[in-house]
Coordinates of C-alpha atoms and ligand atoms in Angstrom, one line a residue:
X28 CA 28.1 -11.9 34.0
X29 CA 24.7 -13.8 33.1
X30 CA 21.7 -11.5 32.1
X31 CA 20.4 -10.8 35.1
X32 CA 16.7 -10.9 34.0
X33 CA 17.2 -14.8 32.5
X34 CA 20.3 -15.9 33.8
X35 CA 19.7 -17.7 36.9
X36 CA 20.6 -20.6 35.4
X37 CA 23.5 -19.7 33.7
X38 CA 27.5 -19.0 35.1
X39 CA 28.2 -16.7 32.8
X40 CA 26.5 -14.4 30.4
X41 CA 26.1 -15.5 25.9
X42 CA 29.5 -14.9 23.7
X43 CA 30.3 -11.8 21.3
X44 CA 28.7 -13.8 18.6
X45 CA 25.4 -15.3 20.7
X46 CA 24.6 -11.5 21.6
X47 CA 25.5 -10.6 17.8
X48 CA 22.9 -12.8 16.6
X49 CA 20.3 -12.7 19.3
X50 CA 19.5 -8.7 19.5
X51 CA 16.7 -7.1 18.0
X52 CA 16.9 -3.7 19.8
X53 CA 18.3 -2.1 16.6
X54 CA 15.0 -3.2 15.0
X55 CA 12.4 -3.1 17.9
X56 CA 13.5 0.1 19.5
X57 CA 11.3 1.8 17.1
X58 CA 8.2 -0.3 19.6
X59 CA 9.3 1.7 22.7
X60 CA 5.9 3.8 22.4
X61 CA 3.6 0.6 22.2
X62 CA 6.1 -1.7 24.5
X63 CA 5.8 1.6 27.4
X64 CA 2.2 1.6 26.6
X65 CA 1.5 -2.0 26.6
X66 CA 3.3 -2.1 30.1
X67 CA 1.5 0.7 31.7
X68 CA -1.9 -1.4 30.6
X69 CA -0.5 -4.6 32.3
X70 CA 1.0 -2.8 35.6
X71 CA -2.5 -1.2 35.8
X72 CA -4.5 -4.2 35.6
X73 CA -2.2 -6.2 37.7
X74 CA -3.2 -3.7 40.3
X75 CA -6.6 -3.2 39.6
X76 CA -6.8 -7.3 40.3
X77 CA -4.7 -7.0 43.2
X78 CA -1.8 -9.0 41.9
X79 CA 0.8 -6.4 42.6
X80 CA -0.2 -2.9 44.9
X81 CA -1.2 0.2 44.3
X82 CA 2.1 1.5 45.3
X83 CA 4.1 0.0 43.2
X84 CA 1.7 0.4 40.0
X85 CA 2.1 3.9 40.9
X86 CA 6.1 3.9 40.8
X87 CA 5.5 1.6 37.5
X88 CA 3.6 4.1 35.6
X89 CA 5.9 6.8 36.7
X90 CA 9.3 5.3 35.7
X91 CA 7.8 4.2 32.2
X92 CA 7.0 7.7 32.3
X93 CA 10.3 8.8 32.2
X94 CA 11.7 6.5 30.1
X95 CA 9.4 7.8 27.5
X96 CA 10.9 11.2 27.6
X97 CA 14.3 10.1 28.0
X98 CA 14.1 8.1 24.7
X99 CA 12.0 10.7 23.1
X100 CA 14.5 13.1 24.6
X101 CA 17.5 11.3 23.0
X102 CA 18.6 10.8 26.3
X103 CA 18.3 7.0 26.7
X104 CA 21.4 4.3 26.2
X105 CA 20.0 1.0 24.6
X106 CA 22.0 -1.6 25.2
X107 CA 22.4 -4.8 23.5
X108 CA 23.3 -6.8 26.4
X109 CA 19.8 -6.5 27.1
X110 CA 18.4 -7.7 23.5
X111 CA 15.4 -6.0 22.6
X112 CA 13.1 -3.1 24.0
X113 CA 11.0 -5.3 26.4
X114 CA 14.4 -6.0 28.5
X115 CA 16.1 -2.8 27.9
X116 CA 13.2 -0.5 29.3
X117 CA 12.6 -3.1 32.2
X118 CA 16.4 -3.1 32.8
X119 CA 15.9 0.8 33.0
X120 CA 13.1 0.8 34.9
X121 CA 14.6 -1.1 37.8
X122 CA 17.8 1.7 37.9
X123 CA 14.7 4.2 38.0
X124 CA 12.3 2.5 41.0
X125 CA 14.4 -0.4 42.3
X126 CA 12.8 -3.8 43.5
X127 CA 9.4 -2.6 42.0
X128 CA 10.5 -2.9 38.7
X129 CA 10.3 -6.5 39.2
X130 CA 6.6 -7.0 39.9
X131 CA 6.0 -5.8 36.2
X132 CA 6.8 -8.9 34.4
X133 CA 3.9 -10.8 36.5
X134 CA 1.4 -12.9 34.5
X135 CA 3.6 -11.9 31.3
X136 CA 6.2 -12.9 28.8
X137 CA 8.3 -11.0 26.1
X138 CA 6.2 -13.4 23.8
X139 CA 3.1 -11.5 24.5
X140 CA 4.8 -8.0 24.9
X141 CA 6.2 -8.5 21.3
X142 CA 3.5 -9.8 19.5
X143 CA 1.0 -6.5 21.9
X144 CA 3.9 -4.4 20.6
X145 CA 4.0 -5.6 17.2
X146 CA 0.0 -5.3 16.4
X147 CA -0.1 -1.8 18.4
X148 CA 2.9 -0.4 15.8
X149 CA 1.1 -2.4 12.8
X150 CA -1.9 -0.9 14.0
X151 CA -0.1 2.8 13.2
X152 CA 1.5 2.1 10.3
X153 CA -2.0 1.1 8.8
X154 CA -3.0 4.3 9.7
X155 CA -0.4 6.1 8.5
X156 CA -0.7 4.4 5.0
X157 CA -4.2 4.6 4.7
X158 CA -4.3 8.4 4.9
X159 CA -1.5 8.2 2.3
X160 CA -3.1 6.4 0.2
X161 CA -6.3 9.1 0.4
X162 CA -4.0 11.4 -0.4
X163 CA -3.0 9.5 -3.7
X164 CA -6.7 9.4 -4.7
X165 CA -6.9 12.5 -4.6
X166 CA -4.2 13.8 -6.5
X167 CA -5.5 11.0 -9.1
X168 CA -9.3 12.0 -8.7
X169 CA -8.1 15.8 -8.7
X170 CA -6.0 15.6 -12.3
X171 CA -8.6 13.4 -13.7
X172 CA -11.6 15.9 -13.3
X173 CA -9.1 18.4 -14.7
X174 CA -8.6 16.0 -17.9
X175 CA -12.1 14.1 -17.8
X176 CA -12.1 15.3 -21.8
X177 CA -8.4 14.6 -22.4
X178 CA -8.9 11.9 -25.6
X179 CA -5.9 9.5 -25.1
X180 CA -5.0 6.1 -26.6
X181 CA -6.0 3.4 -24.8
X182 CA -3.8 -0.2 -25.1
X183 CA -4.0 -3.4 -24.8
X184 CA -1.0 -5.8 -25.6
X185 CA 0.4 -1.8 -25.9
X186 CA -0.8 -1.6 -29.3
X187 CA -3.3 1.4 -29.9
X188 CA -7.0 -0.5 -29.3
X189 CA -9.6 2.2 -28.8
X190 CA -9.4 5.7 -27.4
X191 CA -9.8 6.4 -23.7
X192 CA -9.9 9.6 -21.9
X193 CA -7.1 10.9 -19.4
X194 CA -9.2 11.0 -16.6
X195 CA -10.8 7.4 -17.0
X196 CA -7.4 6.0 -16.8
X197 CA -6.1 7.7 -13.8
X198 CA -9.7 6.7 -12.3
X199 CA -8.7 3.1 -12.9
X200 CA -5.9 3.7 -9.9
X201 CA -8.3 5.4 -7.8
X202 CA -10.5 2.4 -7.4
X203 CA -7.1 0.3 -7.2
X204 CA -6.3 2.3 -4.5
X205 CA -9.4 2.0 -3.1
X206 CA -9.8 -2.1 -2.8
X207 CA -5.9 -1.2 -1.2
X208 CA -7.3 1.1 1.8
X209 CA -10.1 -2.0 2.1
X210 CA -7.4 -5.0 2.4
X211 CA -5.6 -2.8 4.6
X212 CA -8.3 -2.0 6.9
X213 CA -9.4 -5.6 7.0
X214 CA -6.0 -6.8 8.1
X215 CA -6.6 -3.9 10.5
X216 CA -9.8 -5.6 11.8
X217 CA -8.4 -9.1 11.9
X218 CA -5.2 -7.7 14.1
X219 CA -6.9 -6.2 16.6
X220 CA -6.8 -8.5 19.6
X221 CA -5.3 -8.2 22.4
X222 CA -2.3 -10.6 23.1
X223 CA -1.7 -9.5 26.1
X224 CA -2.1 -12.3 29.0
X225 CA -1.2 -14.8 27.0
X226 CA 2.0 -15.1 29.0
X227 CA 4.7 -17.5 26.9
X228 CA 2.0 -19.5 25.0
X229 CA -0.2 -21.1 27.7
X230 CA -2.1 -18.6 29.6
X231 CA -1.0 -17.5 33.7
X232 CA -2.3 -19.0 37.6
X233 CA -2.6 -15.1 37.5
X234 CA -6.4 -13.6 38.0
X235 CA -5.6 -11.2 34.7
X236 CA -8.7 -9.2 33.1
X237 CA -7.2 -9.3 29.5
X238 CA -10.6 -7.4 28.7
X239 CA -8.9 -4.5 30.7
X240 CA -5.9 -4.9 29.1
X241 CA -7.1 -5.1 25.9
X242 CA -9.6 -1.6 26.3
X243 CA -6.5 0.3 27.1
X244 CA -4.9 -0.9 24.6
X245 CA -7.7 0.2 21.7
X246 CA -8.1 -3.5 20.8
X247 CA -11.6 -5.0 20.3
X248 CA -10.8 -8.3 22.4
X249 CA -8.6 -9.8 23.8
X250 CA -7.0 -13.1 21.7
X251 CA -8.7 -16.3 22.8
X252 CA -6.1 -18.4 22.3
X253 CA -3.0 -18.1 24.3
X254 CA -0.8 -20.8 21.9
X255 CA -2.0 -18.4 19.0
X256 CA -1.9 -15.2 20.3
X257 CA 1.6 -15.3 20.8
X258 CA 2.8 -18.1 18.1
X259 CA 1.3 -16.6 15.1
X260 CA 2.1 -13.2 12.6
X261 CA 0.1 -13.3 10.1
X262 CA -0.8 -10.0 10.6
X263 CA 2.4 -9.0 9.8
X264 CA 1.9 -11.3 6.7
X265 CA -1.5 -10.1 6.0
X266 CA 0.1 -6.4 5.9
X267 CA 2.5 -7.3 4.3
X268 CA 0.3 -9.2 1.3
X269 CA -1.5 -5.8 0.9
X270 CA 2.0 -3.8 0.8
X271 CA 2.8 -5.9 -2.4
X272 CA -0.5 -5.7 -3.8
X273 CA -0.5 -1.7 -3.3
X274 CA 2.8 -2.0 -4.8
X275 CA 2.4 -3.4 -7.8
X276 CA -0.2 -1.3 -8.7
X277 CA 2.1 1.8 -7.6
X278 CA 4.7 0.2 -10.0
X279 CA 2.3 -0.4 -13.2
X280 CA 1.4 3.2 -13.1
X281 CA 4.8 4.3 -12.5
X282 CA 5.7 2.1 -15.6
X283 CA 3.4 4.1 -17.6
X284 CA 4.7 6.9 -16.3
X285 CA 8.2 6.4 -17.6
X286 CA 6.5 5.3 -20.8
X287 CA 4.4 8.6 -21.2
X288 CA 7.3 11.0 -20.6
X289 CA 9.7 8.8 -23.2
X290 CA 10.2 11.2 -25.9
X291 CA 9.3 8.4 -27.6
X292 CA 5.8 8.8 -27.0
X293 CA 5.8 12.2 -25.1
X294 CA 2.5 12.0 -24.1
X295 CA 3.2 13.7 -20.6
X296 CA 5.4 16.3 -19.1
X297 CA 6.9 15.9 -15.6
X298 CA 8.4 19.3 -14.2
X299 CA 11.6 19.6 -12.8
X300 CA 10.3 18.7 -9.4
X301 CA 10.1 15.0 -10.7
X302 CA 12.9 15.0 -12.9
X303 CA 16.4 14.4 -13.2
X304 CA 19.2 15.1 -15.4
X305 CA 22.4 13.3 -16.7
X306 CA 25.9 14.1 -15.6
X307 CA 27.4 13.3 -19.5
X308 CA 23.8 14.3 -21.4
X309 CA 22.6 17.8 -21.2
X310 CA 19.2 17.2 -23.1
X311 CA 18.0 14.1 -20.6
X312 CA 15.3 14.5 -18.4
X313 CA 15.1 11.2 -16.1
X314 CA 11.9 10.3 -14.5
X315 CA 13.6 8.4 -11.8
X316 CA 11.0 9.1 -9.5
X317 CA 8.7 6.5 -11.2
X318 CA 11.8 4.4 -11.8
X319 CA 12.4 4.2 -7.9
X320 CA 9.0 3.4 -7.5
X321 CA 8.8 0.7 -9.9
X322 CA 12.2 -0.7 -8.5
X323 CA 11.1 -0.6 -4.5
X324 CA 8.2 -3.2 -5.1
X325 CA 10.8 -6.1 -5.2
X326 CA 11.4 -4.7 -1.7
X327 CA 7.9 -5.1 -0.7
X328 CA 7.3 -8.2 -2.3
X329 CA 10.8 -9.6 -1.3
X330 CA 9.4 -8.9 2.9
X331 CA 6.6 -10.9 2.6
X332 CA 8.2 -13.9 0.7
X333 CA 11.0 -13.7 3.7
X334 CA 8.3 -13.9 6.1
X335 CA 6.1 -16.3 4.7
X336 CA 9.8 -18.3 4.5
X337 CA 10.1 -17.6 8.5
X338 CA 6.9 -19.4 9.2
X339 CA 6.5 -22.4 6.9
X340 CA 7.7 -24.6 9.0
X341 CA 7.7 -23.4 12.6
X342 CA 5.9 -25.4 15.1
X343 CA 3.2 -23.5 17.7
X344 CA 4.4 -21.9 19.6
X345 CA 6.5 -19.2 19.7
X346 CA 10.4 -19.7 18.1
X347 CA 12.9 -17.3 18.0
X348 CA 12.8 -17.1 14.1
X349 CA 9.3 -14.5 14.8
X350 CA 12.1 -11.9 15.8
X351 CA 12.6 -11.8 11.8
X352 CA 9.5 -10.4 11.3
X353 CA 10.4 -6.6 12.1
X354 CA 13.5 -6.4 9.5
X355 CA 11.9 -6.6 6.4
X356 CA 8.6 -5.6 7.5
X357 CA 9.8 -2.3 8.6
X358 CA 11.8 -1.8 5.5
X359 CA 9.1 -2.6 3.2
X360 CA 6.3 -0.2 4.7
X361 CA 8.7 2.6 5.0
X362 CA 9.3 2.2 1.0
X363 CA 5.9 1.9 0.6
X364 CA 4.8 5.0 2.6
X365 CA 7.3 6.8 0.6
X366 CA 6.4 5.4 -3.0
X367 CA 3.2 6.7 -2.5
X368 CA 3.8 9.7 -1.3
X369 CA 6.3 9.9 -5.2
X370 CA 3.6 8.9 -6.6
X371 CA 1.0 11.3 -5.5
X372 CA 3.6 14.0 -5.9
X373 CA 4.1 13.3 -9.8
X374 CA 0.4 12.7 -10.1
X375 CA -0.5 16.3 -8.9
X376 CA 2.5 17.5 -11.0
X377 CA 2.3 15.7 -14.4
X378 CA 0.8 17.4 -17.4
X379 CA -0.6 15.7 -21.0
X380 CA 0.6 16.8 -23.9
X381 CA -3.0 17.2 -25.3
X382 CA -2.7 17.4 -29.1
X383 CA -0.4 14.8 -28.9
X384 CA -2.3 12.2 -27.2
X385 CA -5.4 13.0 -29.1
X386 CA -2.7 12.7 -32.3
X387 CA -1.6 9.3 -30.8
X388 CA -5.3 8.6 -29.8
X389 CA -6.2 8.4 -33.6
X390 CA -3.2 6.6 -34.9
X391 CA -3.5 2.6 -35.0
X392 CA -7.4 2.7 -36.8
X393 CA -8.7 3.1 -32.7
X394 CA -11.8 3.6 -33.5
X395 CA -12.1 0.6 -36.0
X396 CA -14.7 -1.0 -33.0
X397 CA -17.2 2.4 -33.5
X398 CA -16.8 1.7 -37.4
X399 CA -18.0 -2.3 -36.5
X400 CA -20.5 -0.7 -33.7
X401 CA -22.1 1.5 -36.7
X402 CA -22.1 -1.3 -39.6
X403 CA -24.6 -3.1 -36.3
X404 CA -26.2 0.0 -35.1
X405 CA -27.3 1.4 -38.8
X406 CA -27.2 -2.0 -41.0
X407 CA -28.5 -4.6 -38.7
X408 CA -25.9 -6.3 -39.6
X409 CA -24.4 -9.1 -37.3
X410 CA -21.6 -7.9 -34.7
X411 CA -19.5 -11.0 -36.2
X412 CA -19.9 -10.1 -39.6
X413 CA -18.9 -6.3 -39.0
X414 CA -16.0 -7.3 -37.1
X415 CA -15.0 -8.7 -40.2
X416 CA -15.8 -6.3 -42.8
X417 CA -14.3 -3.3 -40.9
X418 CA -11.0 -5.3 -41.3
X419 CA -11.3 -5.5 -44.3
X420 CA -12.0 -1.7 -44.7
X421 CA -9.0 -1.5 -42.0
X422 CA -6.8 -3.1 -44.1
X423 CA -8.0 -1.2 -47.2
X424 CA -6.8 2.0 -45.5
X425 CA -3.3 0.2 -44.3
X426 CA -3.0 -0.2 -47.9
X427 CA -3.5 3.1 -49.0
X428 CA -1.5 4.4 -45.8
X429 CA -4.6 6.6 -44.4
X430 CA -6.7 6.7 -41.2
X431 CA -9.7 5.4 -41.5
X432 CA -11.6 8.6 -41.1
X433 CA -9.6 9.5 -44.7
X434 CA -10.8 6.5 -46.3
X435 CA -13.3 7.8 -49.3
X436 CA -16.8 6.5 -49.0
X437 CA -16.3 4.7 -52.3
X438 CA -13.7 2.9 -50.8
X439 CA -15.5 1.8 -47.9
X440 CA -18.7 1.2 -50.2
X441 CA -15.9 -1.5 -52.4
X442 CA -16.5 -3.4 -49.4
X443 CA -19.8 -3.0 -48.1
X444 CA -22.0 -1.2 -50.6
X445 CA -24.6 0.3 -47.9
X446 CA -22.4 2.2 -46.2
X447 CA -23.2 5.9 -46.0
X448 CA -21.8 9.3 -45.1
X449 CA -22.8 8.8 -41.4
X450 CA -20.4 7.0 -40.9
X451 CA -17.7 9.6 -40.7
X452 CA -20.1 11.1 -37.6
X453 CA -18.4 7.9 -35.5
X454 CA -15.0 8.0 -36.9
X455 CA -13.3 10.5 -34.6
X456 CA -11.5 10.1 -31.5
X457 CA -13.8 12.6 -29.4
X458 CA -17.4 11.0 -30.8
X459 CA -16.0 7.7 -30.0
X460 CA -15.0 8.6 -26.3
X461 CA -18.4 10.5 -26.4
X462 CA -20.2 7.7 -27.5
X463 CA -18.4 5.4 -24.3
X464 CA -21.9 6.2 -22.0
X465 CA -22.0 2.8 -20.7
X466 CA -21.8 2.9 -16.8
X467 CA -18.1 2.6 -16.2
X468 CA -17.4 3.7 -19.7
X469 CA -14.9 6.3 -20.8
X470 CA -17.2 8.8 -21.7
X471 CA -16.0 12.7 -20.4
X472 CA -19.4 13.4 -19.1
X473 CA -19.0 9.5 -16.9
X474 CA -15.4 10.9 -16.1
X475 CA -16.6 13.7 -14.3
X476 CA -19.4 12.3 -12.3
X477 CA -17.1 9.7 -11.2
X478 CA -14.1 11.6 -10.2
X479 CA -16.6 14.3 -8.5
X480 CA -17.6 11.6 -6.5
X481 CA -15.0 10.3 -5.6
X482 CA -13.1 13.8 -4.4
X483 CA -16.5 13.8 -2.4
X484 CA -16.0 10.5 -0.9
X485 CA -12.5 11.5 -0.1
X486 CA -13.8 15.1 1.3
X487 CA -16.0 13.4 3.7
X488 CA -13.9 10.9 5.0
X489 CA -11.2 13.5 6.6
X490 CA -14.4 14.5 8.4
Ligands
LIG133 N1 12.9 -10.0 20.7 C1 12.0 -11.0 20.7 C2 11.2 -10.9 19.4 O1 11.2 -9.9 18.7 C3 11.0 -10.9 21.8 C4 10.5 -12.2 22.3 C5 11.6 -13.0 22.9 N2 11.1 -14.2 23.5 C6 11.8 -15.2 23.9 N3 11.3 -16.2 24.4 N4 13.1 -15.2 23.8 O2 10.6 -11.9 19.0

């Protein structure tokens, strides 16, 4: 039998492998909410304008109605004779109100529908992540008030470079985070137009109000341009460009993660909640968590190079391929949504090993730069040139296999002979953190007033 909604031209209906290929309704089933919705907008509209009565815009609404409890229900059977949701909850419709049914595909496509459909879910998940994402700053903001005076090393190339505080570095993800939420919500901005009325890709005869449409929908405007309202996704691209952003900065702190609770540094503690043991190795504790997290962004980042792949080289306007968009897509934001939520999880739970950090803060001459910064401050002595002799007292202590606060004065004096006992005052982890008052710096009392204002910014926003 040929599909009765396309196959008037047709003897007989697609082969095992045609249908095989051709569904999506395993994918875009999870549209049913925004495809009903989107429907209901259009039969209302087409009323409203005349184009299809009262009546049967009545039965419309009513029969979407119940196909939203039936699937919410459980209760409906999707076929994949029909293809996708736009056909399966028409087909369903017309069992439900008969010849009615019918009048609802006037002045549209499924090109329009999908790409309605796919903006209104896109819309949702945005939403959804964005609130996660809140929640991840807070967690962050949260543990880094608690450790604002937490002296840890801070790296660069990993080797031990100048001490940091706990708190500044976790802060460093909040504002990541942050510029996150803003890509998101301007993708959000850019995707909010209103497909709808675009018909297959040329416009209709129809007399639509697509500004009607569009208001019920919660979308600013409706597209102006029917060829790329239905022929374009790169919103979907655009989503999915912040998805890999967001998770590689997910994955860099999950990689420090896994490098703090090492026991070869064992600078933090995860509780059992985040851990894992060994099946052969009593004493492991496995921070897979973090590892999962780290592992998922090749998902993310492996969606939108598919995508991008899709629509290199498709001509306007719309092609078949499109329907790969939701695969991946879906996939990708799903392991996102849950990657953050891991990662705000183990955030709120984590715990520094103080003394050792502050140990591991020390090691390394870190605070070699305060010794230069002094040898400027107190000698007037050019930044260059101090660079240079505090290597030279840096190596004198490698030598002698002490820190550099252990070096005697004498020592140091070998080197430069105006160098005083004041010099210790700058030559421990806490006074150089102390000393990091520059806005943005490191400095506990910065800390604070940052991650206060932050957990305000947060505060107000659920407002
Ligand atoms: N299932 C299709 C998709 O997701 C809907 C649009 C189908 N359009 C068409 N002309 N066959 O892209």
């Amino acid at each position: 039998m040929s599909n009765k909604m396309w196959g008037g031209r047709f003897t007989s209906g697609p082969g095992a492998i045609m249908e095989e290929i051709n569904a999506s309704i395993d994918l875009d089933r999870h549209l049913y909410r925004q495809d009903i919705a989107a429907s209901k907008a259009h039969a209302d509209m087409l009323a409203k304008q005349g184009i299809i009565t009262a009546d049967d815009a009545k039965k419309i609404a009513h029969g979407l109605d119940t196909i939203l409890s039936e699937i919410e229900a459980g209760k409906f059977t999707f076929k994949r004779a029909l293809e996708d949701i736009h056909m399966n909850v028409e087909g369903r419709l017309s069992e439900l109100i008969g010849e009615a049914a019918g009048r609802l595909h006037t002045a549209r496509s499924r090109n329009d529908q999908v790409a309605t459909d796919f903006r209104l879910w896109m819309r949702d998940a945005i939403d959804g992540l964005d609130a996660e994402l809140a929640g991840f700053q807070r967690a962050l903001a949260e543990k880094a008030l608690a450790h604002a005076g937490t002296v840890m090393p801070g790296l660069t190339h990993l080797q031990t470079a100048q001490p940091v505080t706990f708190g500044h570095h976790l802060l460093a993800y909040v504002e990541m985070a942050g510029r996150d939420r803003g890509r998101f919500s301007g993708a959000r901005k850019r995707l909010n137009e209103s497909p709808l009325g675009a018909a297959a890709l040329a416009g209709t005869s129809f007399a639509l109000d697509r500004d009607m449409t569009a208001k019920a929908l919660g979308f600013d405007r409706p597209a102006a341009n029917s060829l790329d309202a239905v022929s374009d996704r790169d919103f979907v691209m655009e989503v999915l460009a912040a998805s890999a952003i967001t998770s590689v900065h997910l994955s860099r702190l999950a990689e420090e993660i896994i490098i703090w609770t090492s026991p070869l540094t064992g600078l933090v503690k995860l509780s059992d909640k985040f851990t894992t043991g060994s099946s052969i190795m009593p004493q492991k504790r496995n921070p897979d968590a973090a590892e999962l997290v780290r592992a998922k962004t090749g998902r993310v980042i492996g969606a939108l190079n598919a995508l991008l792949i899709v629509m290199k080289g498709l001509p306007l306007a719309y092609a078949k391929d499109m329907q790969e968009d939701k695969q991946g897509t879906m996939d990708a934001l799903a392991s996102l949504s849950l990657s953050i939520a891991a990662m705000a999880g183990m955030i709120a739970d984590l715990e520094p090993d103080a003394s050792r950090m502050k140990k591991a803060a020390g090691e390394g001459y870190a605070t070699a730069t305060d010794l230069a910064d002094w040898l400027v401050r107190t000698l007037k002595i050019p930044f260059r040139a101090a660079h240079h002799t505090t290597g030279r007292i840096v190596a004198k202590a490698a030598e002698a296999g002490v820190a550099l606060h252990r070096l005697p004065l004498s020592a140091m004096r070998e080197i430069e002979p105006k160098i005083t006992d004041d010099v210790f005052t700058v030559l421990s982890v806490d006074r150089s953190v102390k000393s990091r008052t520059s806005f943005g710096g490191t400095a506990p009392k910065n800390v604070r007033l940052q991650a206060k204002k932050w957990l305000r910014k947060l505060e107000k926003e659920k407002s």
